[in-house]
Amino acid sequence: MAAEDVVIGSRFTIPGAELSERFSRSSGPGGQGVNTTDSRVELSFDVAASPSIPEHLRDRVLAGLGARLVDGVLTIAASEHRSQLQNREAARGRLANLLRDASAPPPAKRRPTKPSRGSKERRLASKKRRSDVKRGRSGRMND
C-alpha cells in the first residue's frame, strides 16, 4: 500500500491514483509567503465511477453523499494550514471520514415498547400529588 492510498476503515481502500489534487493560493495568515505559495488543496474523488468502492456499498455511499456530489465527484478543499503538505493530509483525512460515515450501515430500527406498570403508577401518583398541591393553593379545601 502506497503512502498515497486512503484507507476507509476495514471496508475498503482508495488508491492514490483515483484521487486528483489541485493547488491554489490560500487566504489567511502567512505573511509574504501567502502570495507565492500554492498551499490550498482541492482533493477530488469520482465516487460514481470508482472501482475501489465495493458494489454493495456504492449506492449507500452515493445516497449518503448526495448533496455534496457534483456529477458523481466529491471535492474537498483544505486551506486551514500554512503548508501544502498539512493541507493535503487534512483533505485526505476529511475524505476518509466522509466516506466512512456515508458507507456506515443505517441504524437499527426502533422497536416500539409499552411503558411498564410501575412507570404508569409513578406517573399517575406524581400527577395526583401535583393536583393536590394546586388544589391546596386555592384557599378552600375540596374533597
Backbone as a printed PyTorch tensor [residue, N CA C, xyz], in Angstrom:
tensor([[[  0.8490,  -1.1830,   0.0000],
         [  0.0000,   0.0000,   0.0000],
         [  0.8890,   1.2400,   0.0000]],

        [[  0.6930,   2.1120,  -0.9370],
         [  1.4900,   3.3280,  -1.0330],
         [  1.0240,   4.3430,  -0.0050]],

        [[  1.8800,   5.3230,   0.2550],
         [  1.5350,   6.3670,   1.2200],
         [  0.3900,   7.2290,   0.7020]],

        [[  0.1430,   7.1810,  -0.5830],
         [ -0.8950,   7.9930,  -1.2000],
         [ -2.2940,   7.4090,  -0.9900]],

        [[ -2.3740,   6.1070,  -0.6850],
         [ -3.6750,   5.4600,  -0.5440],
         [ -4.4230,   6.0020,   0.6730]],

        [[ -5.7500,   6.0150,   0.5760],
         [ -6.6020,   6.4510,   1.6790],
         [ -7.3920,   5.2390,   2.1570]],

        [[ -7.1910,   4.8720,   3.4240],
         [ -7.8590,   3.7010,   3.9860],
         [ -9.1710,   4.1460,   4.6180]],

        [[-10.2600,   3.4980,   4.2180],
         [-11.5890,   3.8100,   4.7500],
         [-11.9580,   2.6820,   5.7070]],

        [[-11.4540,   2.7500,   6.9170],
         [-11.7180,   1.7140,   7.9180],
         [-11.3340,   0.3460,   7.3890]],

        [[-12.1320,  -0.6510,   7.7180],
         [-11.8830,  -2.0010,   7.2280],
         [-12.7080,  -2.2790,   5.9730]],

        [[-13.4950,  -1.2860,   5.5380],
         [-14.4130,  -1.5050,   4.4250],
         [-13.6870,  -1.5690,   3.0830]],

        [[-12.8650,  -0.5520,   2.7890],
         [-12.1620,  -0.5120,   1.5080],
         [-11.0410,   0.5160,   1.5640]],

        [[-10.2080,   0.5210,   0.5390],
         [ -9.0940,   1.4560,   0.4160],
         [ -9.1660,   2.1230,  -0.9430]],

        [[ -8.8970,   3.4300,  -0.9720],
         [ -8.9010,   4.1670,  -2.2310],
         [ -7.4490,   4.3610,  -2.6610]],

        [[ -7.0750,   3.8350,  -3.8170],
         [ -5.7060,   4.0530,  -4.3030],
         [ -5.4700,   5.5250,  -4.6300]],

        [[ -4.2520,   5.9770,  -4.4160],
         [ -3.9140,   7.3710,  -4.7010],
         [ -4.1220,   7.7520,  -6.1540]],

        [[ -4.0700,   6.7720,  -7.0600],
         [ -4.2410,   7.0580,  -8.4900],
         [ -5.6600,   7.5320,  -8.8100]],

        [[ -6.6390,   7.2130,  -7.9580],
         [ -8.0260,   7.6240,  -8.2140],
         [ -8.3230,   9.0250,  -7.6910]],

        [[ -7.3750,   9.6220,  -6.9890],
         [ -7.5620,  10.9540,  -6.4260],
         [ -6.8660,  11.9770,  -7.3010]],

        [[ -7.4760,  13.1320,  -7.4560],
         [ -6.7980,  14.2180,  -8.1630],
         [ -6.7530,  15.4330,  -7.2480]],

        [[ -5.6170,  16.1060,  -7.2750],
         [ -5.4170,  17.2650,  -6.4120],
         [ -5.1260,  18.4870,  -7.2650]],

        [[ -5.6770,  19.6310,  -6.8160],
         [ -5.3540,  20.9180,  -7.4230],
         [ -4.8840,  21.8240,  -6.3130]],

        [[ -3.8980,  22.6270,  -6.6230],
         [ -3.3520,  23.5300,  -5.6170],
         [ -3.5660,  24.9640,  -6.0710]],

        [[ -3.8610,  25.8270,  -5.0890],
         [ -4.0470,  27.2400,  -5.3990],
         [ -3.6000,  28.0540,  -4.1970]],

        [[ -3.5970,  29.3530,  -4.3620],
         [ -3.1740,  30.2310,  -3.2770],
         [ -4.2780,  30.2880,  -2.2350]],

        [[ -3.8410,  30.2460,  -1.0000],
         [ -4.7700,  30.2300,   0.1160],
         [ -4.8750,  31.6180,   0.7310]],

        [[ -6.0420,  31.9350,   1.2790],
         [ -6.1840,  33.1870,   2.0170],
         [ -5.7800,  32.9360,   3.4620]],

        [[ -5.7540,  33.9720,   4.2490],
         [ -5.4570,  33.7840,   5.6630],
         [ -4.0230,  34.1030,   6.0110]],

        [[ -3.5700,  33.6630,   7.1940],
         [ -2.2500,  34.0500,   7.6890],
         [ -1.1270,  33.4530,   6.8550]],

        [[  0.0190,  34.0560,   6.9160],
         [  1.1660,  33.5420,   6.1850],
         [  2.1300,  34.6360,   5.7810]],

        [[  1.7550,  35.8830,   5.9630],
         [  2.6560,  36.9850,   5.6480],
         [  2.9570,  37.0510,   4.1660]],

        [[  4.2110,  37.3470,   3.8390],
         [  4.5930,  37.4990,   2.4370],
         [  4.5160,  36.1760,   1.6890]],

        [[  4.7170,  35.0580,   2.4050],
         [  4.7140,  33.7520,   1.7620],
         [  3.3630,  33.3730,   1.1890]],

        [[  2.2750,  33.9350,   1.7250],
         [  0.9370,  33.5560,   1.2620],
         [  0.7220,  33.9830,  -0.1900]],

        [[  1.4660,  34.9860,  -0.6480],
         [  1.2950,  35.4790,  -2.0110],
         [  2.0010,  34.6070,  -3.0430]],

        [[  2.9130,  33.7360,  -2.6020],
         [  3.7030,  32.9650,  -3.5550],
         [  3.5100,  31.4550,  -3.4260]],

        [[  2.8810,  30.9990,  -2.3530],
         [  2.7830,  29.5630,  -2.0930],
         [  1.3960,  29.0510,  -2.4320]],

        [[  1.3380,  27.9690,  -3.2030],
         [  0.0570,  27.3260,  -3.5110],
         [ -0.2190,  26.2910,  -2.4320]],

        [[ -0.7340,  26.7410,  -1.2820],
         [ -0.9090,  25.8200,  -0.1580],
         [ -2.3280,  25.2760,  -0.0390]],

        [[ -3.2930,  25.9010,  -0.7140],
         [ -4.6730,  25.4090,  -0.6610],
         [ -4.7910,  24.1660,  -1.5330]],

        [[ -5.4810,  23.1410,  -1.0180],
         [ -5.6090,  21.8680,  -1.7370],
         [ -7.0810,  21.5910,  -2.0250]],

        [[ -7.3780,  21.2250,  -3.2620],
         [ -8.7080,  20.7260,  -3.6360],
         [ -8.5290,  19.2710,  -4.0450]],

        [[ -9.0870,  18.3820,  -3.2430],
         [ -8.9750,  16.9500,  -3.4930],
         [-10.2820,  16.4720,  -4.1220]],

        [[-10.2000,  15.8240,  -5.2810],
         [-11.3940,  15.3310,  -5.9740],
         [-11.3400,  13.8170,  -6.0930]],

        [[-12.5130,  13.2010,  -5.9010],
         [-12.6180,  11.7510,  -5.9930],
         [-13.9210,  11.4190,  -6.6950]],

        [[-13.8410,  10.6490,  -7.7900],
         [-15.0230,  10.2670,  -8.5580],
         [-15.6720,   9.0540,  -7.8900]],

        [[-16.6570,   9.3240,  -7.0460],
         [-17.3090,   8.2710,  -6.2810],
         [-18.1040,   7.3450,  -7.2030]],

        [[-18.8020,   7.9230,  -8.1590],
         [-19.6920,   7.1320,  -9.0170],
         [-18.9270,   6.1460,  -9.9020]],

        [[-17.7360,   6.5230, -10.3590],
         [-17.0100,   5.6770, -11.3030],
         [-15.8610,   4.9040, -10.6720]],

        [[-15.7000,   5.0030,  -9.3660],
         [-14.5470,   4.3720,  -8.7180],
         [-14.7060,   2.8560,  -8.6360]],

        [[-13.7040,   2.1000,  -9.1230],
         [-13.7650,   0.6410,  -8.9940],
         [-13.3680,   0.1530,  -7.5950]],

        [[-12.8320,   1.0360,  -6.7680],
         [-12.3700,   0.5980,  -5.4490],
         [-13.4910,   0.5610,  -4.4050]],

        [[-14.6460,   1.1630,  -4.7040],
         [-15.7820,   1.0810,  -3.7830],
         [-16.5420,  -0.1980,  -4.1130]],

        [[-16.7120,  -1.0920,  -3.1370],
         [-17.4430,  -2.3360,  -3.4030],
         [-18.8700,  -2.0460,  -3.8890]],

        [[-19.3560,  -2.8950,  -4.7860],
         [-20.6750,  -2.6770,  -5.3880],
         [-21.7810,  -2.5950,  -4.3390]],

        [[-21.6930,  -3.4400,  -3.2920],
         [-22.7700,  -3.4500,  -2.2910],
         [-22.7770,  -2.1750,  -1.4490]],

        [[-21.7030,  -1.3770,  -1.4870],
         [-21.6590,  -0.1180,  -0.7320],
         [-21.8770,   1.1140,  -1.6120]],

        [[-21.7370,   0.9500,  -2.9260],
         [-21.7590,   2.1180,  -3.8160],
         [-23.0540,   2.9340,  -3.6890]],

        [[-24.2070,   2.2710,  -3.7180],
         [-25.4810,   3.0030,  -3.6290],
         [-25.6170,   3.7230,  -2.2990]],

        [[-25.1780,   3.0460,  -1.2280],
         [-25.2580,   3.6610,   0.0970],
         [-24.3720,   4.8970,   0.1730]],

        [[-23.1650,   4.8240,  -0.3850],
         [-22.2380,   5.9610,  -0.3700],
         [-22.7900,   7.1060,  -1.2220]],

        [[-23.3060,   6.7770,  -2.4080],
         [-23.8680,   7.8260,  -3.2730],
         [-25.0540,   8.5090,  -2.6050]],

        [[-25.8900,   7.7310,  -1.9140],
         [-27.0420,   8.3240,  -1.2210],
         [-26.5750,   9.1740,  -0.0420]],

        [[-25.5690,   8.6960,   0.6740],
         [-25.0870,   9.4250,   1.8480],
         [-24.3920,  10.7280,   1.4990]],

        [[-23.7710,  10.7950,   0.3310],
         [-23.0540,  11.9990,  -0.0830],
         [-23.8310,  12.8130,  -1.1040]],

        [[-25.0740,  12.4590,  -1.3460],
         [-25.8780,  13.0530,  -2.4130],
         [-25.7270,  14.5450,  -2.6050]],

        [[-25.8450,  15.3360,  -1.5450],
         [-25.8200,  16.7930,  -1.6730],
         [-24.4150,  17.3200,  -1.9560]],

        [[-23.3930,  16.5470,  -1.6040],
         [-22.0120,  17.0140,  -1.7760],
         [-21.4160,  16.6500,  -3.1290]],

        [[-22.0980,  15.7910,  -3.8920],
         [-21.5470,  15.3250,  -5.1600],
         [-21.9660,  16.2230,  -6.3150]],

        [[-21.0360,  16.4550,  -7.2310],
         [-21.3310,  17.1630,  -8.4720],
         [-20.9540,  16.2100,  -9.5990]],

        [[-21.9410,  15.7020, -10.3070],
         [-21.7360,  14.6990, -11.3650],
         [-20.9850,  13.4800, -10.8420]],

        [[-21.2850,  13.0770,  -9.6150],
         [-20.6690,  11.8880,  -9.0340],
         [-19.2810,  12.1090,  -8.4770]],

        [[-18.7970,  13.3560,  -8.4690],
         [-17.4480,  13.6620,  -7.9920],
         [-17.5390,  14.4170,  -6.6670]],

        [[-16.7880,  13.9420,  -5.6740],
         [-16.7090,  14.5830,  -4.3660],
         [-15.4620,  15.4490,  -4.3460]],

        [[-15.6040,  16.7260,  -4.0010],
         [-14.4700,  17.6480,  -3.9370],
         [-14.3640,  18.2050,  -2.5290]],

        [[-13.1470,  18.1480,  -1.9900],
         [-12.8860,  18.6470,  -0.6420],
         [-11.7790,  19.6810,  -0.7400]],

        [[-12.0060,  20.8580,  -0.1580],
         [-10.9960,  21.9150,  -0.1430],
         [-10.4400,  22.0370,   1.2670]],

        [[ -9.1260,  22.1530,   1.3550],
         [ -8.4770,  22.3290,   2.6550],
         [ -7.4970,  23.4810,   2.5500]],

        [[ -7.6700,  24.4790,   3.4140],
         [ -6.7500,  25.6170,   3.4080],
         [ -6.4920,  26.1220,   4.8210]],

        [[ -6.7480,  25.2740,   5.8260],
         [ -6.6160,  25.7510,   7.1960],
         [ -5.1800,  25.7960,   7.6990]],

        [[ -4.2690,  25.1070,   7.0090],
         [ -2.8630,  25.1080,   7.4300],
         [ -2.0420,  25.9750,   6.4720]],

        [[ -0.8430,  26.3480,   6.9230],
         [  0.0120,  27.1890,   6.0900],
         [  0.8540,  26.3700,   5.1200]],

        [[  0.9900,  25.0750,   5.3720],
         [  1.8090,  24.2680,   4.4680],
         [  0.9340,  23.3880,   3.5830]],

        [[  1.4030,  23.1750,   2.3700],
         [  0.6620,  22.3550,   1.4150],
         [  0.5350,  20.9180,   1.9030]],

        [[  1.5930,  20.3980,   2.5070],
         [  1.5960,  19.0130,   2.9770],
         [  0.5320,  18.7940,   4.0580]],

        [[  0.4480,  19.7350,   5.0040],
         [ -0.5640,  19.5980,   6.0630],
         [ -1.9740,  19.7040,   5.4850]],

        [[ -2.1760,  20.5620,   4.4960],
         [ -3.4940,  20.6880,   3.8650],
         [ -3.8440,  19.4260,   3.0820]],

        [[ -2.8500,  18.8000,   2.4530],
         [ -3.1040,  17.5350,   1.7470],
         [ -3.5500,  16.4660,   2.7410]],

        [[ -2.8600,  16.3880,   3.8730],
         [ -3.2310,  15.3980,   4.8940],
         [ -4.6170,  15.6830,   5.4570]],

        [[ -4.9320,  16.9610,   5.6770],
         [ -6.2470,  17.3300,   6.2070],
         [ -7.3520,  16.9500,   5.2180]],

        [[ -7.1230,  17.2030,   3.9260],
         [ -8.1310,  16.8800,   2.9110],
         [ -8.3440,  15.3710,   2.8270]],

        [[ -7.2620,  14.6000,   2.8770],
         [ -7.3860,  13.1410,   2.8270],
         [ -8.0880,  12.6080,   4.0740]],

        [[ -7.8010,  13.1930,   5.2180],
         [ -8.4900,  12.7830,   6.4480],
         [ -9.9800,  13.0470,   6.3810]],

        [[-10.3310,  14.2300,   5.8430],
         [-11.7550,  14.5580,   5.7050],
         [-12.4510,  13.6480,   4.7050]],

        [[-11.7510,  13.3140,   3.6160],
         [-12.3060,  12.3860,   2.6330],
         [-12.5830,  11.0340,   3.2860]],

        [[-11.6180,  10.5370,   4.0580],
         [-11.7950,   9.2500,   4.7290],
         [-12.9830,   9.2900,   5.6850]],

        [[-13.1150,  10.3670,   6.4590],
         [-14.2340,  10.4830,   7.4070],
         [-15.5760,  10.5310,   6.6860]],

        [[-15.6530,  11.3150,   5.6100],
         [-16.9080,  11.4090,   4.8560],
         [-17.3040,  10.0550,   4.2760]],

        [[-16.3530,   9.3630,   3.6680],
         [-16.6760,   8.0680,   3.0620],
         [-16.9900,   7.0220,   4.1230]],

        [[-16.3130,   7.0850,   5.2670],
         [-16.5990,   6.1330,   6.3540],
         [-18.0230,   6.3490,   6.8690]],

        [[-18.4020,   7.6120,   7.0640],
         [-19.7580,   7.9020,   7.5540],
         [-20.8180,   7.5310,   6.5160]],

        [[-20.5330,   7.8150,   5.2450],
         [-21.5190,   7.5390,   4.1880],
         [-21.6910,   6.0430,   3.9540]],

        [[-20.6420,   5.2560,   4.2030],
         [-20.7430,   3.8170,   3.9450],
         [-21.1910,   3.0340,   5.1710]],

        [[-21.3980,   3.7260,   6.2930],
         [-21.8420,   3.0410,   7.5110],
         [-23.2660,   2.5320,   7.3220]],

        [[-23.5660,   1.3680,   7.8790],
         [-24.9370,   0.8560,   7.7530],
         [-25.9130,   1.7420,   8.5130]],

        [[-27.1630,   1.7840,   8.0650],
         [-28.1350,   2.6160,   8.7720],
         [-28.3750,   2.0720,  10.1720]],

        [[-28.7690,   2.9350,  11.1090],
         [-29.0130,   2.4580,  12.4690],
         [-30.1860,   1.4800,  12.5110]],

        [[-30.1910,   0.6090,  13.5050],
         [-31.2620,  -0.3780,  13.6450],
         [-32.5890,   0.3290,  13.9110]],

        [[-33.6530,  -0.2520,  13.4130],
         [-34.9770,   0.3250,  13.6280],
         [-35.3570,   0.2220,  15.1000]],

        [[-36.0770,   1.2270,  15.5840],
         [-36.5180,   1.2270,  16.9690],
         [-37.6720,   0.2570,  17.1280]],

        [[-37.5590,  -0.5920,  18.1430],
         [-38.6670,  -1.4920,  18.4530],
         [-39.5800,  -0.7960,  19.4440]],

        [[-40.8350,  -0.5630,  19.0740],
         [-41.7190,   0.1450,  20.0000],
         [-41.9900,  -0.6940,  21.2460]],

        [[-41.9750,  -0.0460,  22.4090],
         [-42.2380,  -0.7290,  23.6810],
         [-43.3420,   0.0120,  24.4130]],

        [[-43.9610,  -0.6740,  25.3610],
         [-45.0070,  -0.0570,  26.1630],
         [-44.4250,   0.3380,  27.5120]],

        [[-44.9700,   1.3930,  28.1240],
         [-44.4800,   1.7550,  29.4510],
         [-44.8180,   0.6440,  30.4550]],

        [[-43.9080,   0.4440,  31.4170],
         [-44.1330,  -0.6020,  32.4090],
         [-45.2480,  -0.1850,  33.3700]],

        [[-45.7710,  -1.1830,  34.0750],
         [-46.8510,  -0.9020,  35.0270],
         [-46.3740,   0.0510,  36.1120]],

        [[-45.1470,  -0.1770,  36.6050],
         [-44.6030,   0.7010,  37.6510],
         [-44.4640,   2.1360,  37.1750]],

        [[-44.0150,   2.3360,  35.9270],
         [-43.8370,   3.7050,  35.4270],
         [-45.1910,   4.3980,  35.2650]],

        [[-46.2230,   3.6320,  34.8750],
         [-47.5700,   4.2240,  34.7820],
         [-48.0440,   4.6670,  36.1630]],

        [[-47.8380,   3.7870,  37.1570],
         [-48.2860,   4.1190,  38.5190],
         [-47.5330,   5.3260,  39.0680]],

        [[-46.2270,   5.3950,  38.8300],
         [-45.4460,   6.5460,  39.3010],
         [-45.9130,   7.8350,  38.6440]],

        [[-46.2070,   7.7700,  37.3410],
         [-46.6790,   8.9590,  36.6290],
         [-48.0090,   9.4270,  37.2010]],

        [[-48.9420,   8.4990,  37.4180],
         [-50.2620,   8.8830,  37.9470],
         [-50.1370,   9.4070,  39.3770]],

        [[-49.2470,   8.8000,  40.1720],
         [-49.0610,   9.2670,  41.5560],
         [-48.4890,  10.6910,  41.5650]],

        [[-47.5420,  10.9840,  40.6700],
         [-46.9740,  12.3380,  40.6480],
         [-48.0150,  13.3500,  40.1650]],

        [[-48.8820,  12.9380,  39.2110],
         [-49.9520,  13.8330,  38.7690],
         [-50.9170,  14.1230,  39.9300]],

        [[-51.2050,  13.0910,  40.7430],
         [-52.1070,  13.2550,  41.8800],
         [-51.4990,  14.2080,  42.9090]],

        [[-50.1760,  14.0130,  43.1840],
         [-49.5040,  14.9140,  44.1310],
         [-49.5420,  16.3480,  43.6330]],

        [[-49.2840,  16.5400,  42.3580],
         [-49.2720,  17.8850,  41.7880],
         [-50.6660,  18.5110,  41.8700]],

        [[-51.6880,  17.7210,  41.5930],
         [-53.0510,  18.2610,  41.6530],
         [-53.4290,  18.6280,  43.0880]],

        [[-52.9560,  17.8060,  44.0630],
         [-53.2150,  18.1390,  45.4730],
         [-52.5380,  19.4480,  45.8530]],

        [[-51.3090,  19.6550,  45.3780],
         [-50.5790,  20.8950,  45.6690],
         [-51.3500,  22.0810,  45.0960]],

        [[-51.8020,  21.9630,  43.8680],
         [-52.5160,  23.0790,  43.2380],
         [-53.8710,  23.3120,  43.8980]],

        [[-54.5340,  22.2200,  44.2820],
         [-55.8290,  22.3770,  44.9540],
         [-55.6280,  23.0610,  46.3100]],

        [[-54.5140,  22.7770,  46.9590],
         [-54.2260,  23.3830,  48.2610],
         [-53.9670,  24.8730,  48.1850]],

        [[-53.6040,  25.3870,  47.0180],
         [-53.3230,  26.7950,  46.8590],
         [-54.5980,  27.6390,  46.7480]],

        [[-55.7310,  27.0260,  46.4820],
         [-56.9450,  27.7830,  46.2030],
         [-57.5330,  28.4490,  47.4330]],

        [[-57.0910,  28.0450,  48.6110],
         [-57.5920,  28.6850,  49.8240],
         [-58.7490,  27.9410,  50.4290]],

        [[-59.4830,  27.1920,  49.6580],
         [-60.5690,  26.3780,  50.2200],
         [-60.2590,  24.9210,  49.9140]],

        [[-60.6730,  24.0560,  50.7440],
         [-60.3680,  22.6350,  50.5690],
         [-61.5270,  21.9560,  49.8710]],

        [[-61.2520,  21.2780,  48.7850],
         [-62.2300,  20.4830,  48.0680],
         [-61.8890,  19.0200,  48.2360]],

        [[-62.8680,  18.2000,  48.5130],
         [-62.6090,  16.7620,  48.6060],
         [-63.3000,  16.0460,  47.5290]]])
